[in-house]
Short mmCIF file of C-alpha atoms in Angstrom, two decimals:
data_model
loop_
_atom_site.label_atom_id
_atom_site.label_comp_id
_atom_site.label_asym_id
_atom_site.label_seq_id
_atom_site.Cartn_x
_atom_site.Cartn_y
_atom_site.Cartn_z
CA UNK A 1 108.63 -21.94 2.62
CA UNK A 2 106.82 -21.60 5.68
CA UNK A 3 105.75 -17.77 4.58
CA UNK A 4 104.23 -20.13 1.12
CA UNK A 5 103.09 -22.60 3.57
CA UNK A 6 101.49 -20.67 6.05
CA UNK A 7 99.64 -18.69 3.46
CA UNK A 8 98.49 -21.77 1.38
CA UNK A 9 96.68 -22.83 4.70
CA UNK A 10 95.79 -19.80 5.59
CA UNK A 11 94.03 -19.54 1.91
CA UNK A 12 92.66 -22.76 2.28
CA UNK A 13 91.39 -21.93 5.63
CA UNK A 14 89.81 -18.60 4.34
CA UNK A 15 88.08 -21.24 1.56
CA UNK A 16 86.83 -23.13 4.00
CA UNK A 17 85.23 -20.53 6.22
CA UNK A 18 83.53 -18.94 3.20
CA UNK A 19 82.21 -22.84 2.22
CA UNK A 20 80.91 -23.13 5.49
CA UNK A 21 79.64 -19.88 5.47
CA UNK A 22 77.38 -20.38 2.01
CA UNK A 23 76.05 -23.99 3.28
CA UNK A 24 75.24 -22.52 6.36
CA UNK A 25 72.88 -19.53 5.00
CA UNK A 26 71.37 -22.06 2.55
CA UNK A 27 70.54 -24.49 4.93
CA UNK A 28 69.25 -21.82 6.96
CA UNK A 29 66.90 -20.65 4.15
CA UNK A 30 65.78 -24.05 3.09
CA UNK A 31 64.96 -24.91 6.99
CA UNK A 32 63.21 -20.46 7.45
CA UNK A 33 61.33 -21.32 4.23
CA UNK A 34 60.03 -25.18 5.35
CA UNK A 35 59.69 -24.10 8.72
CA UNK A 36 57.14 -21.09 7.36
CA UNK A 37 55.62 -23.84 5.09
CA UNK A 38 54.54 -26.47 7.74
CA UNK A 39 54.01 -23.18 10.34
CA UNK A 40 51.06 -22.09 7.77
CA UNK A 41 50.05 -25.47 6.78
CA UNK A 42 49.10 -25.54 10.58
CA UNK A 43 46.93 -22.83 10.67
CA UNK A 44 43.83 -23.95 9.95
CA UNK A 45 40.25 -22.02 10.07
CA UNK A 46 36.69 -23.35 10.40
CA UNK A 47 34.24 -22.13 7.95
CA UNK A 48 31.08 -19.69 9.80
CA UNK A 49 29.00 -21.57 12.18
CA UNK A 50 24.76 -21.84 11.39
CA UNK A 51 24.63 -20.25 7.98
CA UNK A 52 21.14 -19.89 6.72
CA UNK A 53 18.84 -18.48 4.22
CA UNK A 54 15.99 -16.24 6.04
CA UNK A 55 12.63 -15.88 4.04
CA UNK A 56 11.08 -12.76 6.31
CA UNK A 57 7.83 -12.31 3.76
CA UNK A 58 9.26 -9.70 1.08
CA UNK A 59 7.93 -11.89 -2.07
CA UNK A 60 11.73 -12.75 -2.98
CA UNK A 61 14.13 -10.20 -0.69
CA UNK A 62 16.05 -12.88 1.88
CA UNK A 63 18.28 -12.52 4.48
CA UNK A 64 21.71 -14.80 4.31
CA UNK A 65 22.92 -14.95 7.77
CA UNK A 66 25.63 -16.82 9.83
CA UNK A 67 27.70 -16.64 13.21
CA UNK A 68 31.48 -16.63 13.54
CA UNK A 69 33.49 -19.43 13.30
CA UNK A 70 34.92 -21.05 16.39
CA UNK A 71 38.32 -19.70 16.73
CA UNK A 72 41.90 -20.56 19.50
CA UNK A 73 42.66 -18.10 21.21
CA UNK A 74 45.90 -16.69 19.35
CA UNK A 75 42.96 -15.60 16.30
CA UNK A 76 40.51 -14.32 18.30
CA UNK A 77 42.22 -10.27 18.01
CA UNK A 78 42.60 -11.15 14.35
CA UNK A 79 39.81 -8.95 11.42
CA UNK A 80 38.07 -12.02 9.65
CA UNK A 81 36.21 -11.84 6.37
CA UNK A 82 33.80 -13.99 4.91
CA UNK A 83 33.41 -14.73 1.24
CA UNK A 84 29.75 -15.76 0.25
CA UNK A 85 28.72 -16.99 -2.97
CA UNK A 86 24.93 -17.54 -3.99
CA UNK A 87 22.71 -17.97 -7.23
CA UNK A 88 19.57 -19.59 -8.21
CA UNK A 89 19.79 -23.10 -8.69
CA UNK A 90 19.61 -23.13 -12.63
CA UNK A 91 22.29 -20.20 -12.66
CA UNK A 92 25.41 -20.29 -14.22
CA UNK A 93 27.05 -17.62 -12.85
CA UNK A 94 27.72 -17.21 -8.84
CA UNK A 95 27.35 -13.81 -7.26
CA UNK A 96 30.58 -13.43 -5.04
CA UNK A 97 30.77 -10.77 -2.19
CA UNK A 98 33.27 -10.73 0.20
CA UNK A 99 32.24 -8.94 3.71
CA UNK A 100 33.02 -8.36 7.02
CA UNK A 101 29.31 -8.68 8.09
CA UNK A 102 27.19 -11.56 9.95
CA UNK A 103 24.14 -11.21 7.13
CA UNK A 104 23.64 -10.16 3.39
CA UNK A 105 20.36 -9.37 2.11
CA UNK A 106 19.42 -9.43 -2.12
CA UNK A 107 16.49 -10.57 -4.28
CA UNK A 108 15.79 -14.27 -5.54
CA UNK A 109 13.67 -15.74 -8.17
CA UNK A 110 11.21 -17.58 -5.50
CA UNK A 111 9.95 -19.76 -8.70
CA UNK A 112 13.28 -21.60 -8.42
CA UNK A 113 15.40 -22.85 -5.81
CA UNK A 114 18.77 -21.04 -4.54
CA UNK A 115 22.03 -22.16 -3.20
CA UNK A 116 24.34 -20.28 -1.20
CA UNK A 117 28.01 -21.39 0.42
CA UNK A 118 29.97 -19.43 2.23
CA UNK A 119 34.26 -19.53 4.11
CA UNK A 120 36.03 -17.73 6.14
CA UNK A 121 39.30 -15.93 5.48
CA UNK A 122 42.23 -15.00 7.61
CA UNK A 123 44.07 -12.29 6.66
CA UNK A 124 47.56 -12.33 6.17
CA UNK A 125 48.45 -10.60 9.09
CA UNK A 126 47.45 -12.95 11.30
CA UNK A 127 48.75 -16.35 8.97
CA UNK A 128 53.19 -15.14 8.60
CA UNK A 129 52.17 -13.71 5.37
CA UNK A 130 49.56 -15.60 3.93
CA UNK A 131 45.70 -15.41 3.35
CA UNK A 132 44.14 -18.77 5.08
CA UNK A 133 40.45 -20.17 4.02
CA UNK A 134 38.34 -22.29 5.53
CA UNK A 135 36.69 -25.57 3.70
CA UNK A 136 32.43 -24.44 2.48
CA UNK A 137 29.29 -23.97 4.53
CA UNK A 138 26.46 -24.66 2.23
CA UNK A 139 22.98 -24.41 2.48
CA UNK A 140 19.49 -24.25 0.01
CA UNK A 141 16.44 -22.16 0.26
CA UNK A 142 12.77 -23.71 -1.62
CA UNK A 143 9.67 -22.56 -1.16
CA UNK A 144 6.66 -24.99 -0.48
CA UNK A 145 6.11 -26.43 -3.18
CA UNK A 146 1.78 -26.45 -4.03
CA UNK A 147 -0.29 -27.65 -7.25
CA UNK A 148 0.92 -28.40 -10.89
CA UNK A 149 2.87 -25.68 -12.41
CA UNK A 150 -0.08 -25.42 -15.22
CA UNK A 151 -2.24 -23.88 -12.54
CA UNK A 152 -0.11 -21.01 -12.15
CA UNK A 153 -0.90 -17.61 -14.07
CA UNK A 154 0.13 -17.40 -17.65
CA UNK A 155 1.28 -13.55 -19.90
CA UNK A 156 1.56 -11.51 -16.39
CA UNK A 157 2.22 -7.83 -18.26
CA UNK A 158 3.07 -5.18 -16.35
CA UNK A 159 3.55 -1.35 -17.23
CA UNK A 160 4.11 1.45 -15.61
CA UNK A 161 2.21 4.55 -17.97
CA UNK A 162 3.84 7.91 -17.94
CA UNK A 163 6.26 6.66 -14.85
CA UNK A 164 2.51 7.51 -12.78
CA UNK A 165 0.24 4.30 -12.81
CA UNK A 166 1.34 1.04 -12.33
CA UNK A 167 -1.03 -1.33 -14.30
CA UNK A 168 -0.61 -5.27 -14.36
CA UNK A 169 -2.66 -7.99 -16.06
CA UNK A 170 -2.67 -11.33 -16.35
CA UNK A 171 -4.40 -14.92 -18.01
CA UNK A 172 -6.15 -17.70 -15.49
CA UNK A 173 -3.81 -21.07 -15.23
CA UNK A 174 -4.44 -23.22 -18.01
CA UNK A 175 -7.00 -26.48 -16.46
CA UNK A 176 -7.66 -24.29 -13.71
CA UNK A 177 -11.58 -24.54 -12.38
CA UNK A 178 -14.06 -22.45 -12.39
CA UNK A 179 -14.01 -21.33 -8.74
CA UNK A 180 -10.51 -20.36 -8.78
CA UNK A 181 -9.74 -17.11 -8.38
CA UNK A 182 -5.80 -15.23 -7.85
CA UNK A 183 -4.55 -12.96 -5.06
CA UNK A 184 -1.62 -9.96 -5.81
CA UNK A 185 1.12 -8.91 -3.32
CA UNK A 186 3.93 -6.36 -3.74
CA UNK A 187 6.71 -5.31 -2.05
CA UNK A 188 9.83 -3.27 -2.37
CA UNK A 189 12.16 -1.76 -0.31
CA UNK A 190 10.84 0.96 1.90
CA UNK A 191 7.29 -0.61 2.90
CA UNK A 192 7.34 -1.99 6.82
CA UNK A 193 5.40 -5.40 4.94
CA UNK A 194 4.24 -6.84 1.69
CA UNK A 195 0.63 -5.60 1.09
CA UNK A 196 -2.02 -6.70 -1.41
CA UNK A 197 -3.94 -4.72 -4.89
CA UNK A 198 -6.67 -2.77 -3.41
CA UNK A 199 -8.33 -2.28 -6.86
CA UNK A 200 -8.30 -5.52 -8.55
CA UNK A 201 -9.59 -5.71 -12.47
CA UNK A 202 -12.46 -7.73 -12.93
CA UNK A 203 -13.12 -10.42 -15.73
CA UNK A 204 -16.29 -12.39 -15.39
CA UNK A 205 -16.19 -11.59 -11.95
CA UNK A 206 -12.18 -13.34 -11.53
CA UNK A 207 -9.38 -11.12 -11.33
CA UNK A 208 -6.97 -10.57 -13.76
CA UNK A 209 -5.37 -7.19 -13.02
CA UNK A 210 -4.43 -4.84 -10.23
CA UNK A 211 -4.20 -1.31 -10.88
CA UNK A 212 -1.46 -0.24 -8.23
CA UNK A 213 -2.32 3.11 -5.70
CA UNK A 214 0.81 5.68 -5.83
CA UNK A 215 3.88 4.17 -5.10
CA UNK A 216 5.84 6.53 -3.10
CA UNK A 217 9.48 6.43 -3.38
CA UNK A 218 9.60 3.52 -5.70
CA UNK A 219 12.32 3.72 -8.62
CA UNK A 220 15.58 2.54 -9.44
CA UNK A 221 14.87 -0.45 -6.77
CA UNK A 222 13.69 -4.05 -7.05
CA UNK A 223 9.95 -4.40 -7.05
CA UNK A 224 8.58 -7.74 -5.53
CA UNK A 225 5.25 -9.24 -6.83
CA UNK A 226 3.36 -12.67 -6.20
CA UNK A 227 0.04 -13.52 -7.74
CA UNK A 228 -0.87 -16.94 -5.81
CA UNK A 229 -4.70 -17.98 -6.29
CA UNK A 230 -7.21 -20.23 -4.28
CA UNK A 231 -9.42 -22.92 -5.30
CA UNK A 232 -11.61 -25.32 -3.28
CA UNK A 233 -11.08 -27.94 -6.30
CA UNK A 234 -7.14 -27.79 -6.18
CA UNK A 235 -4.50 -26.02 -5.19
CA UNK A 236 -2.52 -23.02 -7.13
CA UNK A 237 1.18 -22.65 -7.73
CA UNK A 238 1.86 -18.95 -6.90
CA UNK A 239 3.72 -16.96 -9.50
CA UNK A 240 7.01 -14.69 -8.16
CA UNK A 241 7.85 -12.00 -9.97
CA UNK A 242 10.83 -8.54 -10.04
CA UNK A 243 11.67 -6.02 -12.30
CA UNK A 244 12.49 -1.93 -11.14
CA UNK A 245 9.58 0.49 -12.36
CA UNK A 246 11.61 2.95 -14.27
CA UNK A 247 12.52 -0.35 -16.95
CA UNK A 248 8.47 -0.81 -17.62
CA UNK A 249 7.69 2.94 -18.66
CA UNK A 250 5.25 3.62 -21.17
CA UNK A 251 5.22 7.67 -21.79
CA UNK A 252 2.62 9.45 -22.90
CA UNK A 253 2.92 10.10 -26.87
CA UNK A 254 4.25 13.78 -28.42
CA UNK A 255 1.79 16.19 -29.14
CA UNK A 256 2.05 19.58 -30.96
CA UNK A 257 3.61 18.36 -33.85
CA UNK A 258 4.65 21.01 -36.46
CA UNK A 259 6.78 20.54 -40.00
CA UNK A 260 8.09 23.51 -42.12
CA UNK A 261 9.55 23.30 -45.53
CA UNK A 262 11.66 25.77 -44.77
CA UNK A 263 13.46 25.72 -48.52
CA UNK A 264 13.20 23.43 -51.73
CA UNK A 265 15.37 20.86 -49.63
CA UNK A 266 15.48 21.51 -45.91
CA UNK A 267 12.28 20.41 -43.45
CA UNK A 268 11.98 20.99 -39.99
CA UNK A 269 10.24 18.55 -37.76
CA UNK A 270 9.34 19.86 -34.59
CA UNK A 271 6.87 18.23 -31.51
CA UNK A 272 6.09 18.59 -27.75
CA UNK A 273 7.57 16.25 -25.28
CA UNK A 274 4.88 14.15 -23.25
CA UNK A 275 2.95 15.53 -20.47
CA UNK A 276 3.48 14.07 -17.13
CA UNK A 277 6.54 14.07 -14.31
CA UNK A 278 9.29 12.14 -16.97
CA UNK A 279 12.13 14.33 -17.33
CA UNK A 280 13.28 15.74 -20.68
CA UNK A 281 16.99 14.35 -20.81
CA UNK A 282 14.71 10.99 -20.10
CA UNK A 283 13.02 10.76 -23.65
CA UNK A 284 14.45 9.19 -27.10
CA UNK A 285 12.11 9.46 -30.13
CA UNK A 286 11.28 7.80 -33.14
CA UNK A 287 10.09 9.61 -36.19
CA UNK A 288 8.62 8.11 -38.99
CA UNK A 289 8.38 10.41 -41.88
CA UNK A 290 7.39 9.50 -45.53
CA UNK A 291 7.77 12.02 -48.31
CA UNK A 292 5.10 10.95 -51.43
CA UNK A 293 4.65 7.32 -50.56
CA UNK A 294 8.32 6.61 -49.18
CA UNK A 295 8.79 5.97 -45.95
CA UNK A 296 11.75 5.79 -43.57
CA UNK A 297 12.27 5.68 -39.68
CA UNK A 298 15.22 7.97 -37.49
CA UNK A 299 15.82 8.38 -33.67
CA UNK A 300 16.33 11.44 -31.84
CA UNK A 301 16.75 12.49 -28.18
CA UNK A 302 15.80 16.40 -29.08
CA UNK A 303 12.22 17.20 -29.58
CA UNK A 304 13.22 18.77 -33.40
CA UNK A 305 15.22 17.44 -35.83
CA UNK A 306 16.33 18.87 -39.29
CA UNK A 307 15.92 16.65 -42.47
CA UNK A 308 16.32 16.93 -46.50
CA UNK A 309 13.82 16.36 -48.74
CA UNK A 310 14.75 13.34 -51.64
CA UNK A 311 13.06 15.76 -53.74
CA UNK A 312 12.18 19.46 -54.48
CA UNK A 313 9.18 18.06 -56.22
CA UNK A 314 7.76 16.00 -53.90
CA UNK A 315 3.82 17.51 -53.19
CA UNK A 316 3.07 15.11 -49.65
CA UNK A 317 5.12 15.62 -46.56
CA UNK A 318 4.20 13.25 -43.25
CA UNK A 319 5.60 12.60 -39.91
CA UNK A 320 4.28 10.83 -36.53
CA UNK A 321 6.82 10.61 -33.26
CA UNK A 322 6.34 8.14 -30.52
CA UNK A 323 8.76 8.49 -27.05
CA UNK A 324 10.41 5.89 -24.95
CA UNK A 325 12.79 6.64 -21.54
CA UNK A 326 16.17 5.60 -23.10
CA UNK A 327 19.15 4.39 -21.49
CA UNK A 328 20.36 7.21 -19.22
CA UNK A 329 17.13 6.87 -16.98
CA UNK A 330 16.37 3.33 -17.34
CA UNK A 331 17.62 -0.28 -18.94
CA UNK A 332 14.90 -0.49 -21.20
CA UNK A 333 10.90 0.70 -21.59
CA UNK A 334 7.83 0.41 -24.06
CA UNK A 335 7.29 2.57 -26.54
CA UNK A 336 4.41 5.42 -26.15
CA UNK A 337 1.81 4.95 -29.15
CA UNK A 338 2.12 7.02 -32.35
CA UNK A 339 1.33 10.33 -31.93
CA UNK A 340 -1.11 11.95 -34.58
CA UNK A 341 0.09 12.29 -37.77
CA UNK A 342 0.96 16.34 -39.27
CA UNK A 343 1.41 16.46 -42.80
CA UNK A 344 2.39 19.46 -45.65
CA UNK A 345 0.93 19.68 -49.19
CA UNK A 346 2.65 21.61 -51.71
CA UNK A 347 1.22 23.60 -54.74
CA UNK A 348 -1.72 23.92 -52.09
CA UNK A 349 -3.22 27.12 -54.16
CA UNK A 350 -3.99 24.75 -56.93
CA UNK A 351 -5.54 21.99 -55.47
CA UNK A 352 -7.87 24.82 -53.65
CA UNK A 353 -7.93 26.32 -57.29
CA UNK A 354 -9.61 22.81 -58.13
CA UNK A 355 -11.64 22.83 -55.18
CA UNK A 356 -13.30 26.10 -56.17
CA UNK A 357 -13.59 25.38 -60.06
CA UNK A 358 -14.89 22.35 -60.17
CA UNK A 359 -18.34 23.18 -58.18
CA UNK A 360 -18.28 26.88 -60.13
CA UNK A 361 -17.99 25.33 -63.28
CA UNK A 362 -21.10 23.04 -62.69
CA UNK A 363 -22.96 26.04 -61.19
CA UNK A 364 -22.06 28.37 -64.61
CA UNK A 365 -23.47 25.21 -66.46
CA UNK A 366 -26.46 24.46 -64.31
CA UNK A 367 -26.88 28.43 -64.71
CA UNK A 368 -26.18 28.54 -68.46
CA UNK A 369 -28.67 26.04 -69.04
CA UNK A 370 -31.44 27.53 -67.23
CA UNK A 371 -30.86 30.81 -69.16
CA UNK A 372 -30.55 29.19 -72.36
CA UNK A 373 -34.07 27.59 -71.64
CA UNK A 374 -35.50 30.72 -70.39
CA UNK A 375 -34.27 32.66 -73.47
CA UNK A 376 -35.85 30.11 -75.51
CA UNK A 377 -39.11 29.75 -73.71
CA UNK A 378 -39.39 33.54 -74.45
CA UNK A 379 -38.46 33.66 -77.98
CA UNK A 380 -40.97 30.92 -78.46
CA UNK A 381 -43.52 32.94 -76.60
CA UNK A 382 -42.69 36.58 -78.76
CA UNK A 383 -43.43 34.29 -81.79
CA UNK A 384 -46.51 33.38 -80.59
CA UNK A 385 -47.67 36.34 -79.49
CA UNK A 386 -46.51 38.33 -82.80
CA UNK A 387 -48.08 35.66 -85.14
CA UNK A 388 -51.39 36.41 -82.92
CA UNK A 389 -50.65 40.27 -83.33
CA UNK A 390 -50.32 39.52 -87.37
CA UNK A 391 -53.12 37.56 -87.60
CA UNK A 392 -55.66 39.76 -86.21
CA UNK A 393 -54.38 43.24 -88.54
CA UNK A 394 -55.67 40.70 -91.18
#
């Protein structure tokens, strides 16, 4: 019995280390896993010091810039981030860019306001495991506000022919006086400052246009234009304006055109792409072809395309082309006009058949007459003369 007994307590000892053991490791990971809660609920960030919006005279192109935050000492080693968020005020849709950076330039609609916030983040590294953020900055951006939005310029149209010569017109402010007259000034990245139209088009002595000098070094980047105007009878709202050059192309139209009927059912259609510097892999074209009175419109990217006629018979054959940069050079662009339209005739021999007989048959009668009045005249005038002949014998 005291083999039974001293193994029963020895069991029940053995039970009661391994009880203590498990309610010791749990309380152990309850108190590890509170203890990490409240360590990183303590850890607390402030969000970048003097965050502003910069305006340094690019028609739109700002400058979002801020200082570190005010850190203890145990962060100060640590790699911060900072995530900034910013839109125009009517905007749905945030832009979000996280950086590393003290500043973060883009481009802003300067006809409406814009809002920008900005936090800091600590990575987890430094936070047991965590990411930590800190509460907003915020902070707005408006230009001066100056006369009645009616006074600003109305249709501004803007096109950039053959990807050479940048063209832009526009309409006076509606109730504007007669003395007022508007200003243009462009910008993009790669000029030291914004600079104004040199060669401004004239209406009535006003301008309404600015025919832009070579732009060096000017695609696939955001182009910044304001049209602001003076007045001694009121002030003008200036107009803000951005769009990249390549999207506004307006090519020079095909020329060259050629079209074979190559059998009773195959035609080929065949053109030269548009002078100037666009590149060929640039161009998409539309062909408008009508076959005796029916017309229907196709898009290539070649400069010749193979079609089949609806009908062997058919006697009229026509095609124009006009070219556009499509979507591997550019997010949209303006059609080129039409070029000149080439067309085929068939059974040509008998219209020219036509062409001849008609004017030979008028000359064989115009011809027949005359001899048949000549012949007559000198039938009439052997009579005479033999009645004459007859009655002098007597």
């Amino acid at each position: 019995m005291d083999q039974s007994g001293n193994f029963k307590v020895l069991n029940l000892g053995g039970m009661a280390f391994i009880h203590l053991d498990v309610g010791f490791l749990y309380t152990l990971l309850v108190c590890t896993a509170f203890g990490s809660m409240l360590s990183n609920a303590e850890i607390k960030v402030n969000p970048p010091q003097d965050f502003e919006i910069v305006d340094p005279g690019y028609l739109g192109y700002l400058s979002l810039q801020w200082q570190p935050p005010l850190f203890p000492d145990n962060f100060k080693e640590c790699t911060i981030e900072y995530e900034l968020k910013y839109r125009n005020i009517d905007s749905e849709n945030w832009k979000t860019i996280i950086t590393k950076n003290l500043h973060y330039k883009d481009g802003f609609d300067l006809n409406k306001g814009i809002e920008a916030k900005i936090n800091t983040l600590l990575p987890a590294q430094c936070t047991n495991g965590s990411e930590v953020r800190s509460s907003w900055a915020e902070t707005t951006y408006w230009t001066s506000p100056q006369g009645n939005r009616e006074t600003k310029i109305q249709d501004m149209d803007c096109v950039y022919y053959n990807w050479q010569y940048l063209v832009c017109s526009w309409k006076p402010g509606m109730g504007v006086h007669f003395d007022t007259n508007y200003q243009l000034f462009y910008w993009y990245e790669g000029l030291d400052h914004s600079a104004e139209c040199t060669d401004y088009i004239k209406v009535n002595g006003k301008n309404m246009g600015c025919r832009f000098p070579y732009l060096e070094s000017s695609d696939y980047k955001d182009f910044y234009i304001c049209v602001n105007g003076s007045s001694e009878s009121q002030p003008i709202r200036p107009s803000y304006f951005i769009f990249q050059l390549q999207n506004i192309v307006k090519p020079m139209p095909p020329d060259y055109l050629s079209l074979t009927v190559k059998n009773s059912e195959e035609i080929n259609l065949k053109w030269n792409m548009p002078k100037g510097p666009i590149p060929a892999k640039c161009f998409i074209y539309e062909i408008e072809f009508t076959e005796d009175g029916t017309t229907w419109v196709t898009t290539t990217v070649e400069n010749e395309i193979q079609i089949t006629r609806t009908s062997n018979e058919s006697q009229k054959l026509c095609f124009l082309v006009r070219s556009k940069v499509n979507i591997y050079c550019s997010d949209d662009g303006i059609w080129s006009e039409w070029s000149d339209e080439q067309c085929w005739k068939g059974d040509i021999w008998k219209e020219t058949l036509v062409f001849f007989l008609i004017p030979f048959a008028f000359v064989s009668i115009f011809v027949l007459v005359i001899t048949c009045l000549l012949l007559y005249k000198q039938r009439a005038l052997l009579k005479t003369v033999s009645c004459i002949t007859v009655f002098s014998l007597r």
